[in-house]
Amino acid sequence: MEHRADASWHLRFPGEHTKNGRVLDFPLDTETSRMLTDYLEHARPRFPKAGTTDRVWLGMRGAMAPDAIRGIAERHTFAWYGEAHGPHDFRKWLRASASRRSPELAMDSADVMGHTAEVSVQHYAEASCLHAALRHGDRIARRRERLAGRAERAFAAEFDRWEEGNR
C-alpha cells in the first residue's frame, strides 16, 4: 500500500496474494482513501495486538484470518437479510453496485477482482442492459408522477357526463 502526497492510496497485490495469481495494481478514489486512512489512523491502533503485525485487518487476537473474515460477513448478512452470505457474494454485490452506477465501472471492478477479459465483457454487457433498464424505469416513474391523477380525472368527468345523461 502506497500513501501518496495527495492523501490517496495506491494498492498493489502480488500474484501470490490473489485468487487467480494475477497481480492487482490500482489507485483508490478520494472517498475510499479517506476511509482507509481513518481506519489506519484511528481504528486499527485500538486493537490489542496492533503493534505486533503489519497486516491491515485486525481482530481482537491479532491479524484476521480468512475464516474470521468469512464469519464476519456471514454473521452480518444473516442479521441484515436473514441469510448468511460469505465474502464471495460480497464481491458479486460490489460488481453489481458498481455496474448500476455506471456500466464502465463493471469493467473496472471485474479487472480489480481479477476476472478474465471474457468475464469482464460479460459483466459489461450485463451492466449495460441493467443500466438501460434502470434508466427506462426512471423515465416511466417520472412520467407516472407527472401524469398522476389524469386517468382518475378523466374517469370522473366521464362518470359525471353519464350521470347527467341518466337523470
Backbone as ProteinMPNN parsed JSONL, in Angstrom:
{"seq_chain_A": "MEHRADASWHLRFPGEHTKNGRVLDFPLDTETSRMLTDYLEHARPRFPKAGTTDRVWLGMRGAMAPDAIRGIAERHTFAWYGEAHGPHDFRKWLRASASRRSPELAMDSADVMGHTAEVSVQHYAEASCLHAALRHGDRIARRRERLAGRAERAFAAEFDRWEEGNR", "coords_chain_A": {"N_chain_A": [[0.845, -1.173, 0.0], [0.596, 2.121, -0.91], [0.843, 5.352, 0.299], [-0.01, 8.29, -1.038], [1.154, 11.648, -1.921], [-1.055, 13.284, -2.34], [-2.858, 12.383, -0.481], [-4.193, 10.126, -1.255], [-4.548, 6.545, -1.692], [-2.642, 3.893, -3.081], [-2.988, 0.68, -4.157], [-1.286, -2.422, -4.231], [-1.169, -5.75, -5.077], [0.642, -8.645, -4.928], [0.896, -11.483, -7.149], [0.883, -13.903, -5.658], [-0.819, -13.33, -3.599], [-3.372, -13.221, -4.541], [-6.484, -14.58, -5.765], [-6.412, -15.722, -8.354], [-3.776, -15.593, -9.065], [-2.95, -13.376, -10.497], [-1.366, -10.186, -10.678], [-2.535, -7.408, -8.902], [-3.061, -4.0, -9.247], [-3.88, -0.886, -8.357], [-5.299, 2.421, -7.969], [-6.965, 3.991, -5.169], [-10.048, 5.763, -4.911], [-10.813, 9.164, -3.825], [-12.724, 9.233, -1.675], [-12.741, 6.562, -0.726], [-10.063, 6.318, -0.074], [-9.94, 8.145, 2.037], [-11.524, 6.803, 3.944], [-9.956, 4.501, 4.388], [-7.619, 5.659, 5.426], [-8.669, 6.777, 7.776], [-9.397, 4.428, 9.151], [-6.832, 3.233, 9.447], [-5.47, 5.167, 10.969], [-7.084, 5.688, 13.217], [-8.896, 3.556, 14.041], [-7.556, 1.01, 13.741], [-5.203, 1.163, 15.46], [-6.364, 0.759, 17.966], [-6.773, -1.92, 18.393], [-5.796, -4.721, 20.366], [-3.397, -6.13, 19.583], [-2.17, -4.544, 17.694], [0.377, -3.438, 17.3], [1.97, -5.61, 16.791], [1.943, -6.726, 14.275], [2.109, -6.268, 10.687], [-0.076, -6.574, 9.192], [-3.11, -5.471, 7.639], [-5.901, -5.783, 8.338], [-7.326, -6.367, 11.425], [-8.214, -8.409, 14.245], [-9.481, -9.033, 17.553], [-7.583, -10.763, 18.524], [-5.336, -10.464, 16.991], [-3.886, -10.518, 13.676], [-6.335, -10.795, 11.152], [-7.73, -13.794, 10.04], [-8.621, -15.574, 6.985], [-10.905, -17.199, 7.542], [-12.033, -15.865, 9.695], [-12.82, -13.459, 8.544], [-14.716, -14.425, 6.75], [-16.568, -15.397, 8.611], [-17.417, -13.0, 9.842], [-18.622, -11.702, 7.659], [-20.685, -13.549, 7.13], [-22.149, -13.54, 9.567], [-23.044, -10.853, 9.692], [-24.487, -10.529, 7.243], [-26.448, -12.413, 7.678], [-27.79, -11.282, 9.853], [-28.719, -8.939, 8.628], [-30.156, -9.773, 6.309], [-31.368, -12.191, 6.835], [-30.233, -14.443, 5.814], [-27.154, -16.148, 5.545], [-24.259, -14.938, 3.982], [-21.154, -15.208, 2.312], [-17.841, -13.698, 1.797], [-17.409, -13.96, -1.001], [-19.9, -13.611, -2.206], [-20.236, -10.96, -1.52], [-18.337, -9.791, -3.196], [-19.621, -10.168, -5.672], [-21.873, -8.557, -5.26], [-20.659, -6.105, -4.983], [-19.618, -5.705, -7.556], [-22.047, -5.624, -8.953], [-23.211, -3.344, -7.808], [-21.401, -1.356, -8.588], [-21.796, -1.54, -11.318], [-24.414, -0.68, -11.553], [-24.141, 2.012, -11.013], [-22.614, 2.911, -13.142], [-22.079, 1.543, -16.314], [-19.424, 1.337, -17.232], [-17.918, 0.999, -14.957], [-18.243, -1.654, -14.41], [-16.377, -3.004, -15.949], [-14.01, -2.062, -14.775], [-14.328, -2.973, -12.098], [-14.456, -5.73, -12.507], [-11.898, -6.188, -13.48], [-10.31, -5.405, -11.27], [-11.091, -7.373, -9.516], [-9.861, -9.465, -10.634], [-10.855, -10.873, -12.804], [-11.106, -12.559, -15.998], [-10.675, -11.289, -19.391], [-12.857, -12.121, -20.926], [-14.835, -12.6, -18.982], [-15.01, -10.03, -17.977], [-16.076, -8.652, -20.182], [-18.555, -9.926, -20.349], [-19.664, -9.092, -17.876], [-19.725, -6.358, -18.385], [-21.6, -6.239, -20.494], [-23.9, -7.206, -19.189], [-24.16, -5.201, -17.287], [-24.582, -2.962, -18.903], [-27.081, -3.563, -20.013], [-28.618, -3.666, -17.67], [-28.251, -1.041, -16.758], [-29.501, 0.418, -18.81], [-32.133, -0.552, -18.508], [-32.732, 0.381, -15.929], [-32.578, 3.154, -16.361], [-34.721, 3.44, -18.172], [-36.826, 2.591, -16.531], [-36.747, 4.666, -14.646], [-37.542, 6.794, -16.279], [-40.183, 6.027, -16.841], [-41.267, 6.101, -14.253], [-41.011, 8.866, -13.681], [-42.727, 9.893, -15.62], [-45.174, 8.744, -14.858], [-45.468, 10.02, -12.394], [-45.681, 12.678, -13.226], [-48.03, 12.57, -14.701], [-49.862, 11.701, -12.906], [-53.08, 11.133, -11.613], [-54.384, 11.987, -13.885], [-55.847, 9.982, -15.339], [-57.737, 9.343, -13.4], [-59.114, 11.804, -13.18], [-60.143, 12.047, -15.764], [-61.827, 9.815, -15.842], [-63.628, 10.516, -13.796], [-64.823, 12.796, -14.932], [-66.053, 11.657, -17.172], [-67.804, 9.92, -15.888], [-69.42, 11.779, -14.565], [-70.676, 12.962, -16.813], [-72.094, 10.752, -17.727], [-73.824, 10.305, -15.572], [-75.374, 12.655, -15.694], [-76.674, 12.257, -18.122], [-78.321, 10.159, -17.466], [-80.319, 11.101, -15.837]], "CA_chain_A": [[0.0, 0.0, 0.0], [1.372, 3.357, -1.0], [0.091, 6.558, 0.625], [0.535, 9.318, -1.92], [1.201, 13.026, -1.427], [-2.393, 13.883, -2.386], [-3.619, 11.674, 0.552], [-4.853, 8.935, -1.794], [-3.811, 5.3, -1.536], [-2.47, 3.044, -4.255], [-2.839, -0.692, -3.661], [-0.626, -3.402, -5.093], [-1.212, -7.098, -4.532], [1.401, -9.581, -5.768], [0.13, -12.635, -7.602], [0.708, -14.941, -4.633], [-1.86, -12.907, -2.647], [-4.669, -13.12, -5.215], [-7.157, -15.843, -6.03], [-6.038, -16.317, -9.644], [-2.356, -15.437, -9.311], [-2.658, -12.14, -11.235], [-1.002, -9.006, -9.897], [-3.53, -6.33, -8.92], [-2.389, -2.729, -9.015], [-4.872, 0.137, -8.665], [-5.45, 3.512, -7.0], [-8.274, 4.161, -4.535], [-10.584, 7.111, -5.094], [-10.656, 10.053, -2.673], [-13.585, 8.83, -0.56], [-12.258, 5.289, -0.19], [-8.77, 6.616, 0.558], [-10.232, 8.791, 3.312], [-11.99, 5.768, 4.875], [-8.818, 3.661, 4.738], [-6.762, 6.461, 6.308], [-9.351, 6.862, 9.066], [-9.247, 3.123, 9.794], [-5.436, 3.01, 9.824], [-5.027, 6.127, 11.984], [-7.916, 5.762, 14.419], [-9.493, 2.288, 14.482], [-6.59, -0.084, 13.823], [-4.35, 1.222, 16.66], [-7.101, 0.37, 19.178], [-6.76, -3.369, 18.564], [-4.76, -5.078, 21.343], [-2.125, -6.591, 19.006], [-1.899, -3.712, 16.516], [1.808, -3.211, 17.135], [2.711, -6.869, 16.597], [1.825, -7.213, 12.893], [1.917, -5.242, 9.663], [-1.325, -6.874, 8.491], [-4.047, -4.342, 7.666], [-7.155, -6.074, 9.034], [-7.051, -6.996, 12.702], [-9.264, -8.791, 15.172], [-9.056, -8.846, 18.94], [-6.444, -11.639, 18.82], [-4.253, -10.238, 16.039], [-4.232, -10.443, 12.254], [-7.554, -11.516, 10.817], [-7.579, -14.914, 9.11], [-9.738, -15.64, 6.039], [-12.1, -17.761, 8.176], [-12.632, -14.826, 10.535], [-13.486, -12.524, 7.632], [-15.913, -15.138, 6.29], [-17.512, -15.418, 9.723], [-17.98, -11.657, 9.99], [-19.54, -11.487, 6.535], [-21.861, -14.401, 7.294], [-22.955, -13.05, 10.704], [-23.709, -9.588, 9.362], [-25.503, -10.706, 6.201], [-27.568, -13.138, 8.285], [-28.541, -10.301, 10.648], [-29.35, -7.954, 7.744], [-31.019, -10.336, 5.269], [-31.958, -13.459, 7.227], [-29.449, -15.497, 5.177], [-25.718, -15.908, 5.658], [-23.51, -14.875, 2.721], [-19.731, -15.003, 2.54], [-17.165, -12.627, 1.056], [-17.521, -14.095, -2.45], [-21.144, -12.944, -2.586], [-19.98, -9.526, -1.42], [-17.658, -9.407, -4.439], [-20.646, -10.068, -6.714], [-22.709, -7.388, -4.969], [-19.839, -4.927, -5.267], [-19.622, -5.548, -9.013], [-23.392, -5.207, -9.364], [-23.411, -1.949, -7.381], [-20.598, -0.515, -9.477], [-22.441, -1.585, -12.627], [-25.615, 0.156, -11.505], [-23.734, 3.426, -11.071], [-22.141, 3.193, -14.492], [-21.618, 0.292, -16.929], [-17.968, 1.323, -17.379], [-17.342, 0.508, -13.714], [-18.271, -3.12, -14.427], [-15.081, -3.439, -16.479], [-13.001, -1.774, -13.757], [-14.479, -3.857, -10.941], [-14.086, -7.084, -12.924], [-10.441, -6.223, -13.568], [-9.78, -5.353, -9.912], [-11.35, -8.676, -8.89], [-9.018, -10.461, -11.281], [-11.572, -11.672, -13.794], [-10.527, -12.557, -17.333], [-11.284, -10.349, -20.342], [-14.182, -12.638, -21.316], [-15.753, -12.35, -17.868], [-15.199, -8.585, -17.928], [-17.007, -8.281, -21.258], [-19.883, -10.405, -19.93], [-20.13, -8.186, -16.827], [-20.043, -5.071, -19.009], [-22.856, -6.389, -21.239], [-24.975, -7.275, -18.207], [-24.307, -3.878, -16.671], [-25.181, -2.051, -19.891], [-28.518, -3.892, -20.074], [-29.214, -3.242, -16.412], [-28.229, 0.418, -16.732], [-30.559, 0.867, -19.718], [-33.429, -0.868, -17.891], [-32.947, 1.303, -14.816], [-32.896, 4.478, -16.935], [-36.065, 3.357, -18.72], [-37.718, 2.55, -15.371], [-36.793, 6.025, -14.091], [-38.377, 7.622, -17.173], [-41.577, 5.638, -16.621], [-41.671, 6.624, -12.935], [-41.192, 10.324, -13.8], [-43.942, 10.135, -16.417], [-46.321, 8.421, -13.996], [-45.588, 11.09, -11.405], [-46.148, 13.885, -13.914], [-49.395, 12.377, -15.191], [-50.69, 11.121, -11.848], [-54.4, 11.74, -11.46], [-55.014, 12.286, -15.177], [-56.851, 8.959, -15.632], [-58.826, 9.491, -12.432], [-59.902, 12.994, -13.543], [-60.88, 11.746, -16.992], [-62.9, 8.893, -15.485], [-64.632, 11.267, -13.03], [-65.566, 13.654, -15.871], [-66.898, 10.758, -17.966], [-68.848, 9.439, -14.992], [-70.357, 12.899, -14.378], [-71.48, 13.07, -18.032], [-73.0, 9.611, -17.774], [-74.876, 10.538, -14.592], [-76.28, 13.701, -16.212], [-77.483, 11.659, -19.18], [-79.259, 9.183, -16.898], [-81.275, 11.729, -14.914]], "C_chain_A": [[0.887, 1.232, 0.0], [0.46, 4.545, -0.709], [0.737, 7.706, -0.136], [0.444, 10.718, -1.312], [-0.174, 13.697, -1.42], [-3.369, 13.215, -1.413], [-4.395, 10.478, 0.019], [-3.955, 7.725, -1.558], [-3.747, 4.584, -2.866], [-2.181, 1.645, -3.724], [-2.181, -1.579, -4.701], [-0.65, -4.749, -4.387], [-0.406, -8.004, -5.448], [0.543, -10.798, -6.092], [-0.096, -13.702, -6.541], [-0.349, -14.58, -3.589], [-3.238, -12.792, -3.297], [-5.186, -14.506, -5.574], [-6.644, -16.526, -7.306], [-4.563, -16.123, -10.002], [-1.97, -14.198, -10.108], [-2.293, -11.02, -10.272], [-2.136, -7.986, -10.024], [-2.839, -5.051, -8.496], [-3.373, -1.62, -9.371], [-4.914, 1.208, -7.581], [-6.848, 3.48, -6.378], [-8.752, 5.59, -4.77], [-10.482, 7.891, -3.78], [-11.456, 9.58, -1.467], [-13.095, 7.539, 0.092], [-10.914, 5.482, 0.498], [-8.979, 7.246, 1.924], [-10.683, 7.756, 4.362], [-10.835, 4.877, 5.323], [-7.878, 4.399, 5.695], [-7.365, 6.546, 7.701], [-9.213, 5.55, 9.837], [-7.813, 2.949, 10.309], [-4.985, 3.927, 10.964], [-5.806, 6.037, 13.29], [-8.42, 4.405, 14.922], [-8.433, 1.203, 14.704], [-5.718, -0.013, 15.074], [-5.049, 0.791, 17.945], [-7.136, -1.142, 19.408], [-5.582, -3.76, 19.449], [-3.411, -5.462, 20.727], [-1.729, -5.783, 17.771], [-0.409, -3.525, 16.264], [2.608, -4.457, 16.822], [2.671, -7.39, 15.167], [1.685, -6.04, 11.932], [0.668, -5.524, 8.825], [-2.297, -5.718, 8.656], [-5.25, -4.635, 8.552], [-6.882, -6.894, 10.282], [-8.344, -7.385, 13.416], [-8.725, -8.618, 16.577], [-7.836, -9.706, 19.295], [-5.293, -11.474, 17.844], [-4.767, -10.16, 14.614], [-5.447, -11.323, 11.953], [-7.27, -12.592, 9.778], [-8.768, -14.934, 8.151], [-11.022, -16.207, 6.648], [-12.805, -16.728, 9.055], [-13.393, -13.824, 9.677], [-14.775, -13.143, 7.098], [-16.976, -15.125, 7.386], [-18.185, -14.072, 9.933], [-18.995, -11.39, 8.892], [-20.82, -12.292, 6.723], [-22.745, -13.937, 8.448], [-23.726, -11.789, 10.342], [-24.775, -9.763, 8.281], [-26.689, -11.499, 6.738], [-28.437, -12.166, 9.093], [-29.317, -9.34, 9.747], [-30.411, -8.563, 6.844], [-31.692, -11.651, 5.644], [-31.291, -14.66, 6.572], [-27.975, -15.143, 5.326], [-25.074, -15.951, 4.273], [-22.06, -14.568, 3.048], [-19.142, -13.896, 1.687], [-17.3, -12.743, -0.458], [-18.807, -13.452, -2.955], [-20.981, -11.437, -2.518], [-19.284, -9.016, -2.679], [-18.666, -9.237, -5.568], [-21.514, -8.828, -6.508], [-21.946, -6.106, -5.279], [-19.813, -4.655, -6.772], [-20.978, -5.057, -9.489], [-23.651, -3.751, -8.983], [-22.634, -0.995, -8.275], [-21.267, -0.43, -10.844], [-23.689, -0.706, -12.66], [-25.263, 1.636, -11.601], [-23.336, 3.815, -12.485], [-21.618, 1.903, -15.114], [-20.095, 0.207, -17.054], [-17.298, 0.778, -16.124], [-17.37, -1.014, -13.633], [-16.939, -3.654, -14.929], [-13.989, -3.229, -15.428], [-13.098, -2.751, -12.594], [-14.106, -5.286, -11.302], [-12.565, -7.216, -12.977], [-9.81, -6.245, -12.179], [-9.972, -6.693, -9.212], [-10.574, -9.798, -9.56], [-9.741, -11.343, -12.273], [-10.895, -11.564, -15.159], [-11.238, -11.541, -18.22], [-12.691, -10.804, -20.735], [-15.219, -12.37, -20.236], [-16.034, -10.857, -17.767], [-16.192, -8.126, -18.987], [-18.428, -8.723, -20.902], [-20.46, -9.473, -18.868], [-20.523, -6.837, -17.42], [-21.374, -5.151, -19.754], [-24.039, -6.447, -20.282], [-25.234, -5.909, -17.59], [-24.96, -2.897, -17.627], [-26.681, -2.287, -19.997], [-29.225, -3.406, -18.82], [-29.317, -1.725, -16.353], [-29.346, 0.981, -17.63], [-31.936, 0.607, -19.111], [-33.736, 0.075, -16.733], [-33.282, 2.707, -15.314], [-34.316, 4.507, -17.464], [-37.095, 3.342, -17.583], [-37.853, 3.917, -14.732], [-37.658, 6.932, -14.954], [-39.851, 7.301, -16.974], [-42.075, 6.2, -15.292], [-41.899, 8.13, -12.995], [-42.464, 10.649, -14.561], [-45.195, 9.834, -15.596], [-46.555, 9.522, -12.976], [-46.177, 12.353, -12.034], [-47.622, 13.766, -14.312], [-50.333, 11.797, -14.141], [-52.011, 11.874, -11.743], [-55.116, 12.002, -12.765], [-56.128, 11.284, -15.508], [-58.036, 9.085, -14.681], [-59.717, 10.682, -12.778], [-60.731, 12.727, -14.794], [-62.048, 10.812, -16.688], [-64.011, 9.632, -14.738], [-65.47, 12.142, -13.954], [-66.524, 12.804, -16.712], [-68.065, 10.251, -17.13], [-69.893, 10.532, -14.745], [-71.253, 13.057, -15.6], [-72.5, 11.936, -18.106], [-74.158, 9.808, -16.798], [-75.872, 11.582, -15.073], [-77.177, 13.13, -17.28], [-78.521, 10.681, -18.661], [-80.249, 9.798, -15.906], [-82.586, 11.948, -15.555]], "O_chain_A": [[1.807, 1.359, 0.808], [-0.561, 4.733, -1.371], [1.896, 8.047, 0.101], [-0.252, 10.936, -0.32], [-0.434, 14.575, -0.597], [-4.575, 13.445, -1.499], [-5.175, 9.874, 0.755], [-2.766, 7.86, -1.266], [-4.672, 4.656, -3.674], [-1.251, 1.445, -2.943], [-2.478, -1.496, -5.893], [-0.208, -4.873, -3.245], [-0.73, -8.127, -6.629], [-0.418, -11.099, -5.385], [-1.149, -14.34, -6.521], [-0.736, -15.426, -2.782], [-4.178, -12.312, -2.662], [-4.425, -15.469, -5.672], [-6.463, -17.743, -7.339], [-4.146, -16.449, -11.114], [-0.787, -13.982, -10.373], [-2.851, -10.923, -9.179], [-2.634, -7.734, -11.122], [-2.116, -5.025, -7.5], [-3.679, -1.422, -10.547], [-4.604, 0.941, -6.42], [-7.798, 2.997, -6.995], [-7.945, 6.519, -4.822], [-10.109, 7.334, -2.748], [-10.929, 9.529, -0.355], [-13.042, 7.438, 1.317], [-10.655, 4.877, 1.538], [-8.268, 6.915, 2.873], [-10.275, 7.824, 5.521], [-10.738, 4.532, 6.501], [-7.4, 3.816, 6.667], [-6.655, 6.404, 8.697], [-8.943, 5.559, 11.038], [-7.603, 2.567, 11.46], [-4.209, 3.513, 11.824], [-5.248, 6.284, 14.359], [-8.369, 4.142, 16.124], [-8.424, 0.552, 15.748], [-5.503, -1.046, 15.708], [-4.375, 0.486, 18.928], [-7.489, -1.595, 20.497], [-4.492, -3.206, 19.31], [-2.372, -5.143, 21.305], [-1.026, -6.292, 16.897], [0.015, -3.461, 15.11], [3.817, -4.37, 16.607], [3.304, -8.403, 14.87], [1.21, -4.966, 12.303], [0.383, -4.806, 7.866], [-2.31, -5.058, 9.695], [-5.588, -3.833, 9.422], [-6.289, -7.971, 10.219], [-9.401, -6.784, 13.221], [-7.621, -8.105, 16.761], [-7.132, -9.409, 20.26], [-4.356, -12.273, 17.865], [-5.916, -9.792, 14.367], [-5.557, -12.447, 12.443], [-6.641, -12.324, 8.754], [-9.817, -14.372, 8.464], [-12.115, -15.749, 6.313], [-14.032, -16.72, 9.147], [-14.485, -13.39, 10.042], [-15.801, -12.47, 7.004], [-18.15, -14.871, 7.115], [-19.39, -14.008, 10.175], [-20.097, -10.909, 9.159], [-21.917, -11.778, 6.503], [-23.97, -13.941, 8.322], [-24.913, -11.667, 10.646], [-25.862, -9.197, 8.397], [-27.82, -11.284, 6.302], [-29.665, -12.219, 9.026], [-30.446, -8.967, 10.066], [-31.458, -7.953, 6.627], [-32.495, -12.178, 4.873], [-31.743, -15.789, 6.76], [-27.598, -13.974, 5.241], [-25.31, -16.873, 3.493], [-21.767, -13.774, 3.941], [-19.859, -13.231, 0.939], [-17.306, -11.722, -1.146], [-18.811, -12.82, -4.011], [-21.519, -10.711, -3.355], [-19.603, -7.935, -3.173], [-18.584, -8.279, -6.337], [-21.849, -8.133, -7.467], [-22.521, -5.139, -5.778], [-19.967, -3.513, -7.206], [-21.053, -4.17, -10.339], [-24.25, -3.007, -9.76], [-23.147, 0.051, -8.672], [-21.299, 0.638, -11.456], [-23.983, -0.068, -13.671], [-26.0, 2.419, -12.2], [-23.671, 4.897, -12.967], [-20.79, 1.226, -14.504], [-19.534, -0.887, -16.988], [-16.234, 0.166, -16.204], [-16.605, -1.605, -12.871], [-16.425, -4.641, -14.403], [-13.148, -4.102, -15.213], [-12.088, -3.297, -12.15], [-13.501, -5.987, -10.491], [-12.012, -8.236, -12.568], [-8.88, -7.014, -11.932], [-9.132, -7.11, -8.414], [-10.618, -10.945, -9.114], [-9.288, -12.452, -12.559], [-10.194, -10.591, -15.436], [-12.277, -10.998, -17.845], [-13.603, -9.987, -20.863], [-16.343, -11.964, -20.53], [-17.167, -10.455, -17.501], [-17.057, -7.295, -18.708], [-19.387, -7.985, -21.126], [-21.63, -9.101, -18.951], [-21.522, -6.241, -17.019], [-22.191, -4.235, -19.659], [-25.067, -5.814, -20.525], [-26.382, -5.51, -17.395], [-25.796, -2.091, -17.219], [-27.463, -1.338, -20.064], [-30.299, -2.808, -18.894], [-30.345, -1.183, -15.948], [-30.047, 1.914, -17.24], [-32.815, 1.465, -19.193], [-34.874, 0.517, -16.575], [-34.159, 3.373, -14.765], [-35.044, 5.475, -17.241], [-38.123, 4.013, -17.671], [-38.946, 4.301, -14.316], [-38.42, 7.747, -14.434], [-40.682, 8.209, -16.942], [-43.188, 6.719, -15.219], [-42.869, 8.63, -12.426], [-43.195, 11.569, -14.196], [-46.165, 10.59, -15.64], [-47.694, 9.914, -12.72], [-47.047, 13.006, -11.459], [-48.366, 14.746, -14.263], [-51.471, 11.442, -14.451], [-52.043, 13.104, -11.781], [-56.328, 12.217, -12.771], [-57.222, 11.681, -15.91], [-59.19, 8.953, -15.09], [-60.94, 10.587, -12.682], [-61.89, 13.133, -14.873], [-63.143, 10.998, -17.22], [-65.193, 9.412, -15.004], [-66.687, 12.229, -13.791], [-67.671, 13.192, -16.935], [-69.191, 10.164, -17.62], [-71.093, 10.258, -14.718], [-72.458, 13.264, -15.457], [-73.643, 12.151, -18.508], [-75.312, 9.529, -17.121], [-77.078, 11.422, -14.886], [-78.352, 13.491, -17.341], [-79.503, 10.402, -19.348], [-80.948, 9.066, -15.206], [-83.505, 12.467, -14.921]]}, "name": "protein", "num_of_chains": 1, "seq": "MEHRADASWHLRFPGEHTKNGRVLDFPLDTETSRMLTDYLEHARPRFPKAGTTDRVWLGMRGAMAPDAIRGIAERHTFAWYGEAHGPHDFRKWLRASASRRSPELAMDSADVMGHTAEVSVQHYAEASCLHAALRHGDRIARRRERLAGRAERAFAAEFDRWEEGNR"}
